[in-house]
GROMACS .gro file of C-alpha atoms in nm:
model
  168
    1MET     CA    1   0.659  -1.520  -0.672
    2GLY     CA    2   0.998  -1.522  -0.842
    3LEU     CA    3   0.821  -1.534  -1.176
    4VAL     CA    4   0.612  -1.228  -1.085
    5VAL     CA    5   0.925  -1.032  -0.988
    6GLU     CA    6   1.101  -1.143  -1.307
    7VAL     CA    7   0.807  -1.037  -1.525
    8LEU     CA    8   0.795  -0.709  -1.337
    9ALA     CA    9   1.164  -0.654  -1.403
   10VAL     CA   10   1.159  -0.753  -1.770
   11GLU     CA   11   0.831  -0.591  -1.871
   12TRP     CA   12   0.835  -0.275  -1.661
   13MET     CA   13   1.178  -0.196  -1.520
   14LEU     CA   14   1.404  -0.295  -1.810
   15PRO     CA   15   1.222  -0.080  -2.070
   16LEU     CA   16   1.242   0.217  -1.832
   17LEU     CA   17   1.614   0.164  -1.784
   18GLU     CA   18   1.675   0.128  -2.157
   19ALA     CA   19   1.476   0.445  -2.226
   20HIS     CA   20   1.674   0.649  -1.974
   21VAL     CA   21   2.027   0.507  -2.001
   22HIS     CA   22   2.142   0.759  -2.261
   23HIS     CA   23   2.046   1.044  -2.026
   24VAL     CA   24   2.318   0.928  -1.788
   25THR     CA   25   2.590   0.953  -2.052
   26ASP     CA   26   2.453   1.291  -2.169
   27TYR     CA   27   2.448   1.424  -1.808
   28GLU     CA   28   2.080   1.525  -1.830
   29TYR     CA   29   2.014   1.533  -1.458
   30HIS     CA   30   1.645   1.622  -1.475
   31MET     CA   31   1.581   1.319  -1.700
   32ILE     CA   32   1.787   1.096  -1.469
   33LEU     CA   33   1.568   1.211  -1.180
   34LEU     CA   34   1.254   1.145  -1.385
   35GLY     CA   35   1.375   0.793  -1.471
   36THR     CA   36   1.455   0.728  -1.106
   37LEU     CA   37   1.108   0.840  -1.001
   38ARG     CA   38   0.949   0.619  -1.267
   39LEU     CA   39   1.145   0.322  -1.130
   40ALA     CA   40   1.038   0.386  -0.770
   41LEU     CA   41   0.704   0.206  -0.790
   42PRO     CA   42   0.820  -0.114  -0.966
   43CYS     CA   43   1.128  -0.133  -0.741
   44THR     CA   44   0.908  -0.099  -0.431
   45ILE     CA   45   0.671  -0.369  -0.556
   46ALA     CA   46   0.963  -0.601  -0.636
   47TRP     CA   47   1.120  -0.536  -0.295
   48LEU     CA   48   0.796  -0.600  -0.107
   49LEU     CA   49   0.736  -0.923  -0.298
   50SER     CA   50   1.090  -1.058  -0.279
   51VAL     CA   51   1.216  -0.938   0.059
   52GLY     CA   52   0.897  -0.857   0.246
   53TYR     CA   53   0.694  -1.159   0.147
   54GLY     CA   54   0.965  -1.395   0.024
   55VAL     CA   55   1.221  -1.359   0.302
   56PHE     CA   56   1.031  -1.229   0.603
   57HIS     CA   57   0.721  -1.440   0.556
   58LEU     CA   58   0.793  -1.751   0.350
   59TYR     CA   59   1.160  -1.824   0.423
   60THR     CA   60   1.158  -1.743   0.794
   61ASN     CA   61   0.836  -1.935   0.856
   62LEU     CA   62   0.969  -2.233   0.658
   63LEU     CA   63   1.285  -2.236   0.869
   64ALA     CA   64   1.076  -2.197   1.185
   65GLU     CA   65   0.861  -2.492   1.080
   66LEU     CA   66   1.160  -2.712   0.998
   67THR     CA   67   1.338  -2.632   1.325
   68ARG     CA   68   1.014  -2.636   1.529
   69PHE     CA   69   1.078  -2.282   1.645
   70GLY     CA   70   0.775  -2.172   1.843
   71ASP     CA   71   0.802  -1.793   1.841
   72ARG     CA   72   0.707  -1.677   1.492
   73GLY     CA   73   0.726  -1.303   1.559
   74PHE     CA   74   0.956  -1.213   1.270
   75TYR     CA   75   0.769  -0.894   1.195
   76ARG     CA   76   0.479  -0.706   1.343
   77GLU     CA   77   0.212  -0.483   1.188
   78TRP     CA   78   0.450  -0.236   1.023
   79TRP     CA   79   0.192  -0.141   0.762
   80ASN     CA   80  -0.027   0.029   1.028
   81VAL     CA   81   0.234   0.266   1.174
   82ASN     CA   82   0.218   0.644   1.185
   83THR     CA   83   0.583   0.728   1.249
   84LEU     CA   84   0.909   0.623   1.091
   85ARG     CA   85   1.044   0.522   1.431
   86ASP     CA   86   0.759   0.275   1.479
   87TYR     CA   87   0.814   0.138   1.129
   88TRP     CA   88   1.181   0.061   1.198
   89ARG     CA   89   1.086  -0.096   1.530
   90LEU     CA   90   0.811  -0.322   1.390
   91TRP     CA   91   0.915  -0.432   1.043
   92ASN     CA   92   1.206  -0.654   1.155
   93ALA     CA   93   1.134  -0.768   1.508
   94PRO     CA   94   1.438  -1.001   1.553
   95MET     CA   95   1.683  -0.727   1.455
   96TYR     CA   96   1.506  -0.476   1.678
   97GLY     CA   97   1.524  -0.715   1.972
   98PHE     CA   98   1.891  -0.790   1.907
   99PHE     CA   99   1.993  -0.426   1.880
  100LYS     CA  100   1.787  -0.327   2.183
  101ARG     CA  101   1.935  -0.601   2.399
  102HIS     CA  102   2.297  -0.587   2.283
  103VAL     CA  103   2.350  -0.224   2.175
  104LEU     CA  104   2.082   0.016   2.301
  105LEU     CA  105   2.065  -0.089   2.666
  106PRO     CA  106   2.446  -0.108   2.704
  107LEU     CA  107   2.475   0.238   2.547
  108TYR     CA  108   2.219   0.372   2.795
  109SER     CA  109   2.405   0.225   3.092
  110LEU     CA  110   2.737   0.356   2.957
  111ALA     CA  111   2.590   0.705   2.922
  112GLU     CA  112   2.459   0.687   3.280
  113GLU     CA  113   2.804   0.582   3.406
  114VAL     CA  114   2.968   0.867   3.216
  115GLU     CA  115   2.719   1.115   3.362
  116ILE     CA  116   2.786   0.989   3.715
  117SER     CA  117   3.165   1.009   3.656
  118LEU     CA  118   3.135   1.365   3.529
  119GLN     CA  119   2.933   1.461   3.834
  120ALA     CA  120   3.199   1.311   4.061
  121LEU     CA  121   3.468   1.513   3.882
  122CYS     CA  122   3.270   1.837   3.908
  123HIS     CA  123   3.170   1.767   4.272
  124SER     CA  124   2.824   1.900   4.204
  125PRO     CA  125   2.508   1.721   4.108
  126SER     CA  126   2.369   1.823   3.774
  127PRO     CA  127   2.015   1.954   3.755
  128SER     CA  128   1.923   1.648   3.551
  129MET     CA  129   2.024   1.416   3.834
  130GLU     CA  130   1.860   1.622   4.108
  131LYS     CA  131   1.522   1.537   3.967
  132LYS     CA  132   1.514   1.165   3.913
  133ARG     CA  133   1.412   1.113   3.551
  134LYS     CA  134   1.303   0.792   3.388
  135GLY     CA  135   1.548   0.669   3.132
  136PRO     CA  136   1.825   0.847   2.944
  137SER     CA  137   1.823   1.208   2.826
  138LYS     CA  138   1.714   1.306   2.476
  139PRO     CA  139   2.071   1.360   2.343
  140VAL     CA  140   2.171   1.015   2.470
  141LYS     CA  141   1.865   0.860   2.306
  142MET     CA  142   1.934   1.036   1.977
  143ALA     CA  143   2.303   0.939   1.978
  144SER     CA  144   2.211   0.579   2.061
  145PHE     CA  145   1.962   0.560   1.775
  146VAL     CA  146   2.218   0.706   1.534
  147VAL     CA  147   2.475   0.446   1.644
  148ILE     CA  148   2.222   0.165   1.600
  149PHE     CA  149   2.112   0.294   1.259
  150LEU     CA  150   2.473   0.316   1.134
  151LEU     CA  151   2.560  -0.026   1.276
  152SER     CA  152   2.251  -0.179   1.116
  153ALA     CA  153   2.334  -0.016   0.781
  154PHE     CA  154   2.691  -0.146   0.805
  155LEU     CA  155   2.577  -0.501   0.881
  156HIS     CA  156   2.322  -0.497   0.599
  157GLU     CA  157   2.591  -0.377   0.357
  158ILE     CA  158   2.820  -0.660   0.469
  159VAL     CA  159   2.542  -0.909   0.397
  160MET     CA  160   2.496  -0.764   0.048
  161VAL     CA  161   2.872  -0.765  -0.027
  162VAL     CA  162   2.910  -1.126   0.087
  163ARG     CA  163   2.607  -1.221  -0.123
  164LYS     CA  164   2.751  -1.046  -0.430
  165ARG     CA  165   3.092  -1.207  -0.388
  166GLU     CA  166   2.931  -1.549  -0.365
  167GLY     CA  167   2.761  -1.484  -0.697
  168GLY     CA  168   2.410  -1.448  -0.557
   0.00000   0.00000   0.00000
């Protein structure tokens, strides 16, 4: 698999980069965009082979086999989804479970406590609390998902920086 990604990089990506590198120094933005679009397909193929198959399938299952870890649900059928939200939920099941348990649910309960505190200060029940709804309101859900997305992006960037500093 590493050989396939290397051949992909040397035979497809490197010639594209060499053909478009002078456009960057000449500030030809339309050609930079064209070069970026031409790199999209080989970069996606390389990412799916190296990260998707290499890390999420081979490496995690090897570690699970060596440690006799029974639950092998590292990813679910992300290739069959219709929405971006379902994709993010299914493609990395351990991260989704971690963020749901340790970030999303505490944010929901915090938002509920804040809403109750605000009602106590105003001495009047809000229309949203008069009718008992299931779960948090849409603004709370959206804010929670934004917080989780930013936290996930931050943690992934830390992993990449540590990997780069180690020479990987």
